């Protein structure tokens, strides 16, 4: 996915766009660019391959552009490799119109063929869209010649009309911002399938892919819906829907402040977000605990107790880390509510013909609320007539809006590409939802109260584990040259093993795999040698002895072992090379504790290897393409 930002007002646009793009860089960081309109209607564009600070920012320092209106873009390449030419903004044939775009124009080639005589500078679908808008703009301009002042007309603004007419020809997804030299105080924005918000300022207005880009300037935002077109000037904005005139809107207040979107004193966003987890887990359960009845309560499920009681199967669909959280949820729903659960990769679920029974509850889990595969999974379930609940972090995101109900994580913006606080907040919410489903079935209030007590103890326990960061850093340096890593866990800890492996591989580029501990002897043990450490989750619980025997098999082949064990267990040193202790806790909340050392281990290994922790190669924070 990419990030777009627009500004129109009284301040110089360049610094505002650069800062906004820095905040959006986690969405894509192959290249960046901006176009500024001067008061005399001169369009000036600067764009560069590479990261903002090394590329675009230096370019705007060496070759400044002045103006109080502009649009900017940071790119995760889809059509055309990262290069200066393929960077956005892209201009139309006349050079009067500039466009930035997040999304994919699927029929760009057919459109390109239809625009005879046009010449292109890039290999992108966006440049074709810019040319198409330019063609429609010329038609609108000619048709409007001699017409009345567009200020008072109820008709769409000429540039907005040109954008509407162009988008009617488009198949695909877009979040776009468009400027034109004929209107040096106006930006047109539009969305379908890629997020776009309006930041409502005082004598200035903003457009952005997400709120982190503009929260430093305003916390009043309007979330655009699919097919919305917005015309923005310094003092007002006009919202219309493609093909059906004026659109209603609601101004929302952002939950978080600018500080939440900054690293603060941390070296990386990922480290900050790891250290925020005691607070974010509290946010996830705040106001949702019913200690009297030993259950949980949610405001946005939009399902009665009778409807929840009638549920006889749960399907959870997600991607990546959210899919790992779903696997923890599967265990919790089975244990606490005796409900059968299917966990599906969203990219598979959307195309499979999985039989879904009538009283099935479909849950989608997503931090960003924009993951294309998860959105498609939601739409497939709804198409088949099922209620879909979303567990999501980003308020107003596409998935949050299309679900029938849901639960927000309230974790604040997660900027690091490697998801950390979202995972623990997702697991917290799933624990509470499974508790609720259990308590309207056969789970006793006493058992429910015990689970709530265990959950409320987690933030303080996480604080004690975070104090081991320096100790884990030493361990990371010891193992940072490993060729392969294996992560093992049983039952509720198997998904934690998967998540630990994903954290390590996506930020340190070390090959890592997660397995159920007993599965090693069915093949993977062939890979174990002195260069392949194994991290094993071995809490002092009913499976401890079984896990220990799995470890014996690894030690016998000289595989180094790092154990995540329960405080007080001194025996583990007989078999593990290194031990990271976590406080004793109930099995149901052990994932919330045991993932912390795995996140820190991955983080410190990546830093030791000189990797770009917050912007790992080839990745983007939210995968809005299929
Ligand atoms: C996790 O660290 C990755 N960044 C990735 O797997 C991510 O969890 C996945 O793309 C799903 O994103 P979502 O939760 O925003 O839908």
Coordinates of C-alpha atoms and ligand atoms in Angstrom, one line a residue:
X1 CA 0.0 0.0 0.0
X2 CA 1.0 3.6 -0.3
X3 CA 0.5 6.8 1.6
X4 CA -1.0 10.0 0.3
X5 CA -1.4 13.4 1.9
X6 CA -2.8 16.8 0.7
X7 CA -2.8 20.3 2.2
X8 CA -4.5 23.5 1.3
X9 CA -4.4 26.6 3.6
X10 CA -2.2 29.5 4.6
X11 CA 1.0 27.7 5.6
X12 CA 3.8 26.6 3.3
X13 CA 2.7 23.2 2.1
X14 CA 6.1 21.5 1.6
X15 CA 7.0 21.0 5.3
X16 CA 3.5 19.8 6.1
X17 CA 3.6 17.3 3.3
X18 CA 7.1 16.1 4.1
X19 CA 6.1 15.6 7.8
X20 CA 2.9 13.9 6.9
X21 CA 4.7 11.6 4.5
X22 CA 7.2 10.7 7.2
X23 CA 4.3 9.6 9.3
X24 CA 2.9 7.5 6.4
X25 CA 6.2 6.0 5.4
X26 CA 5.4 2.8 7.2
X27 CA 2.7 2.3 4.5
X28 CA 5.4 2.1 1.7
X29 CA 8.9 3.4 1.3
X30 CA 10.2 2.7 -2.1
X31 CA 10.0 6.3 -3.2
X32 CA 8.3 9.6 -2.4
X33 CA 7.2 12.8 -4.1
X34 CA 5.1 16.0 -4.0
X35 CA 3.5 18.6 -6.2
X36 CA 3.1 22.2 -5.0
X37 CA 0.9 24.8 -6.7
X38 CA 2.2 28.4 -6.4
X39 CA -0.4 31.2 -6.1
X40 CA 0.2 32.0 -9.7
X41 CA -0.9 28.5 -10.6
X42 CA 2.6 27.1 -11.4
X43 CA 2.8 23.4 -10.7
X44 CA 6.2 22.2 -9.3
X45 CA 6.9 18.6 -8.7
X46 CA 9.8 17.0 -6.7
X47 CA 10.0 13.2 -6.5
X48 CA 12.8 10.7 -5.7
X49 CA 13.4 7.0 -5.3
X50 CA 14.3 5.8 -1.8
X51 CA 13.4 6.9 1.7
X52 CA 12.0 10.3 2.3
X53 CA 14.9 11.7 4.4
X54 CA 17.6 10.5 2.0
X55 CA 15.6 11.3 -1.1
X56 CA 12.6 13.7 -1.3
X57 CA 13.5 15.8 1.8
X58 CA 17.0 16.6 0.5
X59 CA 15.6 17.4 -2.9
X60 CA 13.2 19.9 -1.5
X61 CA 16.1 21.4 0.5
X62 CA 18.3 21.7 -2.5
X63 CA 15.5 22.8 -4.8
X64 CA 12.8 24.4 -2.6
X65 CA 9.2 24.8 -3.8
X66 CA 7.0 27.5 -2.3
X67 CA 3.2 27.4 -2.2
X68 CA 0.3 26.8 0.2
X69 CA -1.4 23.9 -1.6
X70 CA 0.1 20.5 -2.5
X71 CA -0.2 16.8 -2.6
X72 CA 2.4 14.2 -1.6
X73 CA 2.9 10.4 -1.9
X74 CA 5.1 7.6 -0.4
X75 CA 5.1 4.5 -2.5
X76 CA 5.1 0.7 -2.2
X77 CA 5.6 -0.3 -5.8
X78 CA 2.8 -2.3 -7.6
X79 CA 3.1 -1.3 -11.3
X80 CA 6.6 -0.4 -12.3
X81 CA 9.8 -0.8 -10.1
X82 CA 10.9 1.8 -7.6
X83 CA 12.4 4.6 -9.6
X84 CA 12.4 8.4 -9.9
X85 CA 10.1 8.2 -12.9
X86 CA 7.6 5.8 -11.3
X87 CA 7.4 7.9 -8.2
X88 CA 4.2 9.9 -7.6
X89 CA 2.8 12.5 -8.3
X90 CA 2.1 11.9 -11.9
X91 CA 1.0 14.5 -14.4
X92 CA -1.5 14.4 -17.3
X93 CA -0.6 15.0 -20.9
X94 CA -1.0 18.8 -20.5
X95 CA 1.1 19.0 -17.4
X96 CA -1.7 21.0 -15.7
X97 CA -3.0 18.2 -13.5
X98 CA -1.1 16.2 -10.8
X99 CA -2.3 13.0 -9.2
X100 CA -1.2 10.9 -6.2
X101 CA -2.8 7.4 -5.9
X102 CA -3.0 4.6 -3.4
X103 CA -4.5 1.4 -5.0
X104 CA -4.5 -0.5 -8.3
X105 CA -6.2 0.5 -11.5
X106 CA -6.8 -3.0 -13.0
X107 CA -7.9 -1.8 -16.5
X108 CA -5.1 0.8 -16.9
X109 CA -3.8 -0.9 -20.0
X110 CA -7.1 -0.7 -21.8
X111 CA -7.5 2.9 -20.8
X112 CA -3.9 3.6 -22.0
X113 CA -4.7 2.1 -25.4
X114 CA -7.8 4.3 -25.6
X115 CA -5.8 7.5 -25.1
X116 CA -4.3 7.8 -28.5
X117 CA -1.3 10.1 -29.0
X118 CA -0.5 10.3 -25.3
X119 CA 3.1 9.9 -24.2
X120 CA 4.1 8.6 -20.8
X121 CA 7.1 9.0 -18.6
X122 CA 6.5 6.0 -16.3
X123 CA 5.3 2.4 -16.2
X124 CA 2.6 3.1 -13.6
X125 CA -1.2 2.7 -13.7
X126 CA -1.4 6.1 -11.9
X127 CA 0.1 8.1 -14.7
X128 CA -2.6 6.6 -17.0
X129 CA -5.3 7.7 -14.5
X130 CA -3.8 11.2 -14.5
X131 CA -4.0 11.3 -18.3
X132 CA -7.6 10.1 -18.2
X133 CA -8.5 12.8 -15.7
X134 CA -6.8 15.4 -17.9
X135 CA -8.8 14.3 -21.0
X136 CA -12.1 14.5 -19.0
X137 CA -11.0 17.9 -17.6
X138 CA -10.5 19.3 -21.1
X139 CA -14.0 18.1 -22.1
X140 CA -15.6 19.7 -18.9
X141 CA -13.7 22.9 -19.4
X142 CA -14.8 23.3 -23.0
X143 CA -18.4 22.4 -22.0
X144 CA -18.3 25.0 -19.2
X145 CA -16.9 27.9 -21.2
X146 CA -18.9 31.0 -20.5
X147 CA -20.8 29.2 -17.6
X148 CA -21.5 30.9 -14.3
X149 CA -19.2 31.0 -11.2
X150 CA -18.7 27.5 -10.0
X151 CA -18.4 28.8 -6.4
X152 CA -22.2 29.2 -6.1
X153 CA -23.3 26.4 -8.5
X154 CA -24.7 23.2 -7.0
X155 CA -23.1 21.4 -9.8
X156 CA -19.8 19.6 -9.0
X157 CA -16.7 21.7 -9.4
X158 CA -15.2 21.3 -12.9
X159 CA -12.2 19.4 -11.6
X160 CA -14.3 17.2 -9.4
X161 CA -16.6 16.5 -12.4
X162 CA -13.6 15.5 -14.5
X163 CA -12.4 13.2 -11.7
X164 CA -15.9 11.7 -11.4
X165 CA -16.2 11.1 -15.2
X166 CA -12.7 9.5 -15.3
X167 CA -13.4 7.3 -12.3
X168 CA -16.5 6.0 -13.9
X169 CA -14.2 4.3 -16.4
X170 CA -11.9 2.9 -13.8
X171 CA -11.9 -0.7 -12.6
X172 CA -9.9 -1.2 -9.4
X173 CA -9.1 0.6 -6.1
X174 CA -8.1 4.1 -5.4
X175 CA -7.5 6.7 -2.8
X176 CA -6.4 9.8 -4.8
X177 CA -5.7 13.5 -4.5
X178 CA -5.7 15.7 -7.5
X179 CA -4.6 19.4 -8.1
X180 CA -4.9 21.5 -11.3
X181 CA -3.1 24.7 -12.2
X182 CA -6.4 26.4 -13.0
X183 CA -7.5 26.2 -9.3
X184 CA -4.5 27.1 -7.0
X185 CA -6.6 26.8 -3.9
X186 CA -8.4 23.5 -4.4
X187 CA -7.7 19.7 -4.1
X188 CA -10.1 17.0 -5.2
X189 CA -10.0 13.6 -3.4
X190 CA -11.7 10.3 -4.0
X191 CA -11.8 6.8 -2.6
X192 CA -12.8 3.3 -3.5
X193 CA -11.2 0.5 -1.6
X194 CA -8.2 2.5 -0.3
X195 CA -8.7 4.7 2.8
X196 CA -8.9 8.5 2.6
X197 CA -9.8 11.0 5.3
X198 CA -10.3 14.7 5.4
X199 CA -8.5 16.6 8.2
X200 CA -10.7 19.6 9.1
X201 CA -8.5 22.6 10.2
X202 CA -9.1 26.2 10.9
X203 CA -8.6 28.1 7.6
X204 CA -6.8 25.0 6.3
X205 CA -7.8 21.5 5.4
X206 CA -6.0 18.2 4.8
X207 CA -6.4 14.9 3.0
X208 CA -4.6 11.8 4.1
X209 CA -4.5 8.0 3.8
X210 CA -4.7 7.8 7.6
X211 CA -4.9 10.1 10.6
X212 CA -1.3 9.7 11.8
X213 CA -0.2 12.0 8.9
X214 CA -2.3 15.0 10.1
X215 CA -3.0 14.4 13.8
X216 CA -0.3 17.0 14.6
X217 CA -2.5 19.7 12.9
X218 CA -6.1 18.6 13.7
X219 CA -8.0 15.8 15.4
X220 CA -11.3 16.6 13.6
X221 CA -11.6 14.1 10.7
X222 CA -14.1 12.9 8.2
X223 CA -13.8 9.3 7.0
X224 CA -14.6 9.0 3.3
X225 CA -16.7 6.1 2.1
X226 CA -16.2 4.2 -1.1
X227 CA -17.3 6.3 -4.2
X228 CA -17.0 9.6 -2.2
X229 CA -15.5 12.5 -4.0
X230 CA -14.4 15.6 -2.0
X231 CA -13.5 19.1 -3.1
X232 CA -11.3 20.8 -0.5
X233 CA -10.4 24.5 -0.2
X234 CA -8.8 26.3 2.8
X235 CA -12.2 27.2 4.3
X236 CA -14.6 24.4 3.3
X237 CA -15.0 21.0 1.8
X238 CA -17.8 19.5 -0.4
X239 CA -18.5 15.8 -0.3
X240 CA -20.3 14.1 -3.2
X241 CA -20.9 10.5 -4.1
X242 CA -20.0 9.3 -7.6
X243 CA -23.2 9.4 -9.6
X244 CA -25.6 10.5 -6.8
X245 CA -24.8 14.0 -5.7
X246 CA -24.2 15.5 -2.2
X247 CA -23.1 12.9 0.4
X248 CA -23.7 13.1 4.1
X249 CA -20.7 13.1 6.5
X250 CA -19.8 13.1 10.2
X251 CA -16.9 14.9 11.8
X252 CA -15.2 12.5 14.2
X253 CA -12.7 13.3 16.9
X254 CA -9.5 11.3 16.8
X255 CA -8.9 9.1 19.9
X256 CA -5.1 9.6 19.9
X257 CA -2.7 12.6 19.9
X258 CA 0.3 13.4 17.8
X259 CA 2.6 11.9 20.4
X260 CA 1.1 8.5 19.8
X261 CA 2.3 8.7 16.2
X262 CA 5.9 9.6 17.2
X263 CA 8.8 7.4 18.4
X264 CA 9.5 9.6 21.4
X265 CA 12.7 8.5 23.2
X266 CA 12.6 5.0 21.5
X267 CA 15.0 4.0 18.8
X268 CA 12.3 2.5 16.7
X269 CA 8.5 2.5 16.6
X270 CA 8.6 -1.3 17.1
X271 CA 10.4 -0.9 20.4
X272 CA 8.0 1.8 21.5
X273 CA 5.0 -0.4 20.7
X274 CA 6.5 -3.4 22.5
X275 CA 6.9 -1.2 25.6
X276 CA 3.4 0.2 25.3
X277 CA 1.8 -3.2 25.7
X278 CA 1.1 -3.0 29.5
X279 CA -0.9 0.2 28.7
X280 CA -2.5 -1.1 25.4
X281 CA -3.7 -4.3 27.0
X282 CA -5.4 -2.2 29.7
X283 CA -7.0 -0.1 26.9
X284 CA -8.3 -3.4 25.3
X285 CA -10.1 -4.5 28.5
X286 CA -11.0 -1.1 30.0
X287 CA -14.8 -0.8 30.5
X288 CA -15.3 -4.4 29.2
X289 CA -14.9 -6.4 32.5
X290 CA -18.0 -7.4 34.5
X291 CA -16.2 -8.7 37.6
X292 CA -19.5 -9.2 39.5
X293 CA -20.8 -11.7 36.9
X294 CA -17.3 -12.9 35.9
X295 CA -18.0 -12.1 32.3
X296 CA -17.2 -9.4 29.6
X297 CA -19.3 -6.7 28.0
X298 CA -18.9 -5.0 24.6
X299 CA -20.7 -2.0 23.2
X300 CA -20.5 -2.6 19.5
X301 CA -21.3 -6.3 18.8
X302 CA -24.8 -5.4 17.6
X303 CA -25.8 -8.9 18.6
X304 CA -28.1 -9.8 21.5
X305 CA -27.3 -12.5 24.1
X306 CA -29.9 -14.7 22.4
X307 CA -28.1 -14.2 19.0
X308 CA -24.7 -14.9 20.6
X309 CA -26.2 -18.0 22.4
X310 CA -27.6 -19.3 19.1
X311 CA -24.1 -19.3 17.6
X312 CA -23.0 -23.0 17.2
X313 CA -19.8 -22.5 15.2
X314 CA -17.2 -19.7 14.8
X315 CA -15.1 -19.0 11.8
X316 CA -12.2 -16.6 12.3
X317 CA -10.4 -15.3 9.2
X318 CA -7.3 -13.1 9.1
X319 CA -3.8 -12.7 7.7
X320 CA -0.3 -12.8 9.3
X321 CA 0.0 -11.9 12.9
X322 CA -3.8 -11.4 13.1
X323 CA -4.1 -15.0 11.9
X324 CA -1.9 -16.1 14.8
X325 CA -4.1 -14.2 17.2
X326 CA -7.0 -16.1 15.6
X327 CA -5.4 -19.4 16.5
X328 CA -5.1 -18.4 20.1
X329 CA -8.8 -17.4 19.9
X330 CA -9.6 -20.9 18.6
X331 CA -8.1 -22.4 21.7
X332 CA -9.9 -20.0 24.0
X333 CA -13.3 -20.4 22.3
X334 CA -13.0 -24.2 22.6
X335 CA -11.8 -24.1 26.2
X336 CA -14.1 -21.5 27.6
X337 CA -17.2 -21.8 25.4
X338 CA -16.9 -25.4 24.0
X339 CA -17.6 -23.8 20.5
X340 CA -16.1 -25.4 17.4
X341 CA -13.9 -23.0 15.6
X342 CA -12.3 -22.9 12.1
X343 CA -9.4 -20.5 11.6
X344 CA -8.9 -19.6 7.9
X345 CA -6.3 -17.7 6.1
X346 CA -8.4 -14.9 4.5
X347 CA -6.6 -15.3 1.2
X348 CA -7.8 -18.9 1.1
X349 CA -11.2 -18.5 2.7
X350 CA -12.4 -16.0 0.1
X351 CA -11.9 -18.5 -2.7
X352 CA -12.7 -21.8 -1.1
X353 CA -16.2 -23.2 -1.0
X354 CA -16.1 -23.9 2.7
X355 CA -19.5 -25.0 3.9
X356 CA -20.7 -22.4 6.5
X357 CA -23.6 -23.6 8.6
X358 CA -26.5 -21.2 9.4
X359 CA -25.7 -20.3 12.9
X360 CA -22.0 -19.6 12.2
X361 CA -20.4 -16.4 13.6
X362 CA -17.7 -15.1 11.3
X363 CA -15.0 -13.0 13.0
X364 CA -12.4 -11.0 11.0
X365 CA -9.3 -9.9 12.8
X366 CA -7.2 -7.0 11.4
X367 CA -5.0 -4.3 12.9
X368 CA -5.3 -1.9 9.9
X369 CA -8.8 -2.7 8.8
X370 CA -7.6 -2.4 5.2
X371 CA -6.0 -5.8 4.4
X372 CA -7.4 -6.7 1.0
X373 CA -7.7 -10.4 1.6
X374 CA -9.3 -10.0 4.9
X375 CA -11.8 -7.4 3.5
X376 CA -12.6 -9.9 0.7
X377 CA -13.2 -12.6 3.3
X378 CA -15.6 -10.4 5.2
X379 CA -17.5 -9.6 1.9
X380 CA -17.6 -13.3 1.0
X381 CA -19.1 -14.2 4.4
X382 CA -21.6 -11.3 4.2
X383 CA -22.5 -12.3 0.6
X384 CA -23.5 -15.7 2.1
X385 CA -25.8 -14.0 4.6
X386 CA -23.6 -14.4 7.7
X387 CA -23.1 -11.8 10.5
X388 CA -19.5 -10.7 10.5
X389 CA -17.8 -9.1 13.5
X390 CA -14.5 -7.2 13.1
X391 CA -11.8 -7.1 15.8
X392 CA -9.9 -4.0 14.5
X393 CA -7.5 -1.2 15.6
X394 CA -8.2 1.6 13.1
X395 CA -11.4 3.5 13.7
X396 CA -13.3 4.2 10.5
X397 CA -11.3 1.8 8.5
X398 CA -12.9 -0.1 5.6
X399 CA -13.3 -3.4 7.4
X400 CA -14.5 -1.7 10.6
X401 CA -17.2 0.1 8.6
X402 CA -18.3 -2.9 6.5
X403 CA -18.6 -5.3 9.5
X404 CA -22.0 -5.8 11.1
X405 CA -20.4 -5.0 14.5
X406 CA -17.1 -5.3 16.2
X407 CA -14.6 -4.5 18.8
X408 CA -11.9 -1.9 18.6
X409 CA -8.5 -2.6 20.1
X410 CA -7.9 1.1 21.2
X411 CA -4.2 0.4 20.9
X412 CA -3.4 3.6 19.2
X413 CA -1.6 3.8 15.8
X414 CA 0.8 0.8 15.2
X415 CA 3.5 2.2 13.0
X416 CA 6.1 -0.5 13.1
X417 CA 5.6 -2.9 10.2
X418 CA 6.1 -5.9 12.5
X419 CA 2.9 -6.1 14.5
X420 CA 3.3 -6.3 18.3
X421 CA 0.8 -4.4 20.5
X422 CA -2.0 -5.2 18.1
X423 CA -1.3 -8.9 18.6
X424 CA -1.6 -8.7 22.4
X425 CA -4.6 -6.5 22.2
X426 CA -6.3 -8.9 19.7
X427 CA -5.6 -11.8 22.1
X428 CA -7.0 -9.8 25.0
X429 CA -10.2 -9.0 23.1
X430 CA -10.5 -12.7 22.0
X431 CA -10.1 -13.8 25.6
X432 CA -12.9 -11.5 26.7
X433 CA -15.1 -12.5 23.8
X434 CA -14.5 -16.2 24.5
X435 CA -15.3 -15.6 28.2
X436 CA -18.6 -13.8 27.2
X437 CA -19.5 -16.7 24.9
X438 CA -18.6 -19.2 27.7
X439 CA -20.6 -17.4 30.4
X440 CA -23.8 -17.5 28.2
X441 CA -23.2 -21.2 28.0
X442 CA -21.7 -23.4 30.6
X443 CA -18.8 -21.4 32.1
X444 CA -19.3 -20.7 35.9
X445 CA -19.1 -17.2 37.2
X446 CA -16.3 -18.3 39.6
X447 CA -14.2 -19.5 36.7
X448 CA -15.0 -16.4 34.8
X449 CA -13.9 -14.2 37.7
X450 CA -10.6 -16.2 37.9
X451 CA -10.0 -15.5 34.3
X452 CA -10.7 -11.8 34.7
X453 CA -8.3 -11.7 37.7
X454 CA -5.6 -13.3 35.7
X455 CA -6.2 -10.8 32.8
X456 CA -6.0 -7.8 35.1
X457 CA -2.7 -9.0 36.5
X458 CA -1.1 -9.2 33.0
X459 CA -0.1 -5.5 32.5
X460 CA 2.0 -5.5 35.7
X461 CA 3.5 -8.9 34.7
X462 CA 4.4 -7.5 31.3
X463 CA 6.2 -4.6 33.0
X464 CA 8.4 -7.1 34.8
X465 CA 9.2 -8.9 31.6
X466 CA 10.1 -5.7 29.8
X467 CA 12.7 -5.0 32.4
X468 CA 14.6 -8.0 30.9
X469 CA 15.1 -6.2 27.6
X470 CA 18.9 -5.7 28.3
X471 CA 19.2 -9.4 29.3
X472 CA 17.4 -10.4 26.1
X473 CA 19.6 -8.1 24.0
X474 CA 22.7 -10.0 25.2
X475 CA 21.0 -13.3 24.2
X476 CA 20.1 -11.8 20.8
X477 CA 23.8 -10.8 20.2
X478 CA 24.8 -14.4 21.1
X479 CA 22.4 -15.9 18.4
X480 CA 22.2 -13.1 15.8
X481 CA 24.4 -15.0 13.3
X482 CA 22.2 -18.2 13.4
X483 CA 21.2 -19.5 10.0
X484 CA 17.8 -20.8 11.0
X485 CA 15.6 -20.6 14.1
X486 CA 12.8 -22.9 15.2
X487 CA 10.0 -21.9 17.6
X488 CA 8.1 -24.6 19.5
X489 CA 4.9 -24.5 21.6
X490 CA 2.0 -26.8 22.5
X491 CA -1.7 -26.1 22.5
X492 CA -2.3 -22.4 23.2
X493 CA 1.4 -21.8 22.9
X494 CA 1.7 -23.2 19.3
X495 CA 0.3 -19.9 17.8
X496 CA 2.8 -18.0 20.0
X497 CA 5.6 -20.0 18.4
X498 CA 4.3 -19.2 15.0
X499 CA 4.1 -15.5 15.9
X500 CA 7.7 -15.5 17.4
X501 CA 8.9 -17.0 14.1
X502 CA 7.1 -14.4 12.0
X503 CA 8.5 -11.6 14.1
X504 CA 12.1 -12.8 13.7
X505 CA 11.9 -13.6 10.0
X506 CA 10.2 -10.4 8.9
X507 CA 12.6 -8.0 10.6
X508 CA 15.9 -9.9 10.8
X509 CA 15.6 -11.9 7.5
X510 CA 16.7 -15.0 9.3
X511 CA 14.7 -18.1 8.2
X512 CA 12.4 -19.1 11.1
X513 CA 9.6 -21.6 11.5
X514 CA 7.1 -22.4 14.2
X515 CA 5.9 -25.9 15.0
X516 CA 3.8 -27.7 17.6
X517 CA 6.6 -29.1 19.9
X518 CA 5.8 -32.7 19.3
X519 CA 5.8 -32.2 15.5
X520 CA 9.6 -31.8 15.3
X521 CA 10.1 -35.6 15.3
X522 CA 7.9 -35.9 12.2
X523 CA 10.6 -34.4 9.9
X524 CA 11.8 -30.9 11.0
X525 CA 14.3 -32.5 13.5
X526 CA 16.4 -33.4 10.4
X527 CA 17.3 -29.7 10.2
X528 CA 18.6 -29.4 13.7
X529 CA 22.3 -28.8 14.3
X530 CA 24.5 -26.5 16.3
X531 CA 23.7 -23.6 14.0
X532 CA 19.9 -23.7 14.4
X533 CA 18.7 -22.5 17.8
X534 CA 15.2 -23.6 19.0
X535 CA 13.1 -21.3 21.2
X536 CA 10.6 -23.3 23.2
X537 CA 7.6 -22.1 25.2
X538 CA 7.6 -24.4 28.2
X539 CA 5.4 -23.0 31.0
X540 CA 5.1 -25.1 34.2
X541 CA 1.8 -26.6 33.2
X542 CA 0.3 -30.0 32.4
X543 CA 2.3 -30.3 29.2
X544 CA 5.7 -29.4 30.7
X545 CA 7.0 -33.0 30.9
X546 CA 6.0 -33.7 27.3
X547 CA 7.7 -30.5 26.1
X548 CA 10.8 -31.4 28.0
X549 CA 11.0 -34.7 26.2
X550 CA 10.7 -32.9 22.9
X551 CA 13.7 -30.8 24.0
X552 CA 15.8 -33.8 24.8
X553 CA 15.5 -34.8 21.1
X554 CA 16.8 -31.4 20.1
X555 CA 19.6 -31.4 22.6
X556 CA 20.7 -34.8 21.5
X557 CA 21.4 -33.3 18.1
X558 CA 23.4 -30.4 19.5
X559 CA 20.6 -27.9 18.8
X560 CA 20.9 -24.8 21.1
X561 CA 17.8 -24.3 23.2
X562 CA 16.3 -21.1 24.5
X563 CA 13.5 -21.7 26.9
X564 CA 10.7 -19.4 27.8
X565 CA 9.9 -20.8 31.3
X566 CA 7.8 -20.0 34.4
X567 CA 9.6 -18.1 37.2
X568 CA 10.9 -20.5 39.9
X569 CA 11.6 -23.4 37.5
X570 CA 15.3 -24.1 38.1
X571 CA 15.3 -27.6 36.5
X572 CA 15.0 -26.1 33.0
X573 CA 18.6 -25.0 33.2
X574 CA 19.6 -28.7 33.0
X575 CA 18.4 -28.9 29.4
X576 CA 18.2 -25.3 28.1
X577 CA 21.3 -23.3 27.1
X578 CA 19.5 -20.1 27.9
X579 CA 16.3 -19.3 29.9
X580 CA 14.0 -16.3 29.8
X581 CA 11.6 -16.4 32.7
X582 CA 8.1 -15.0 32.8
X583 CA 5.8 -14.8 35.8
X584 CA 3.5 -17.7 36.7
X585 CA 0.0 -17.2 35.3
X586 CA -3.1 -19.0 34.1
X587 CA -2.8 -21.0 30.9
X588 CA -5.4 -18.8 29.2
X589 CA -3.2 -15.6 29.5
X590 CA 0.3 -17.2 29.1
X591 CA 0.4 -16.1 25.4
X592 CA 0.1 -12.4 26.5
X593 CA 3.3 -12.9 28.6
X594 CA 5.3 -15.3 26.5
X595 CA 5.1 -13.3 23.3
X596 CA 6.9 -10.3 24.9
X597 CA 10.4 -12.0 25.1
X598 CA 9.9 -13.3 21.6
X599 CA 9.2 -9.8 20.3
X600 CA 12.2 -8.4 22.2
X601 CA 14.4 -11.3 20.9
X602 CA 13.4 -10.6 17.3
X603 CA 13.9 -6.8 17.8
X604 CA 17.3 -7.1 19.3
X605 CA 18.5 -9.7 16.8
X606 CA 17.3 -7.4 13.9
X607 CA 19.1 -4.4 15.4
X608 CA 22.3 -6.5 16.0
X609 CA 22.1 -7.4 12.3
X610 CA 21.8 -3.8 11.2
X611 CA 18.3 -4.3 9.7
X612 CA 15.7 -1.6 9.3
X613 CA 13.4 -2.7 12.1
X614 CA 10.5 -0.4 11.3
X615 CA 10.6 -0.7 7.5
X616 CA 11.8 -4.2 6.7
X617 CA 12.6 -4.9 3.0
X618 CA 9.8 -5.9 0.7
X619 CA 7.1 -5.4 3.3
X620 CA 4.3 -2.8 4.0
X621 CA 2.3 -2.2 7.1
X622 CA -1.0 -3.1 5.5
X623 CA -1.3 -5.2 2.4
X624 CA -4.1 -3.5 0.5
X625 CA -3.3 -5.5 -2.7
X626 CA -4.3 -9.1 -3.3
Ligands
LIG1 C1 2.8 -8.9 11.0 O1 3.9 -8.5 11.8 C2 2.9 -8.4 9.6 N1 3.1 -7.0 9.5 C3 1.7 -8.9 8.8 O2 1.7 -10.3 8.8 C4 0.3 -8.4 9.3 O3 -0.1 -9.0 10.5 C5 -0.8 -8.9 8.2 O4 -0.5 -8.2 7.0 C6 -2.2 -8.5 8.6 O5 -2.4 -7.2 8.7 P1 -3.7 -6.6 9.4 O6 -3.7 -7.1 10.8 O7 -3.6 -5.1 9.4 O8 -4.9 -7.1 8.6

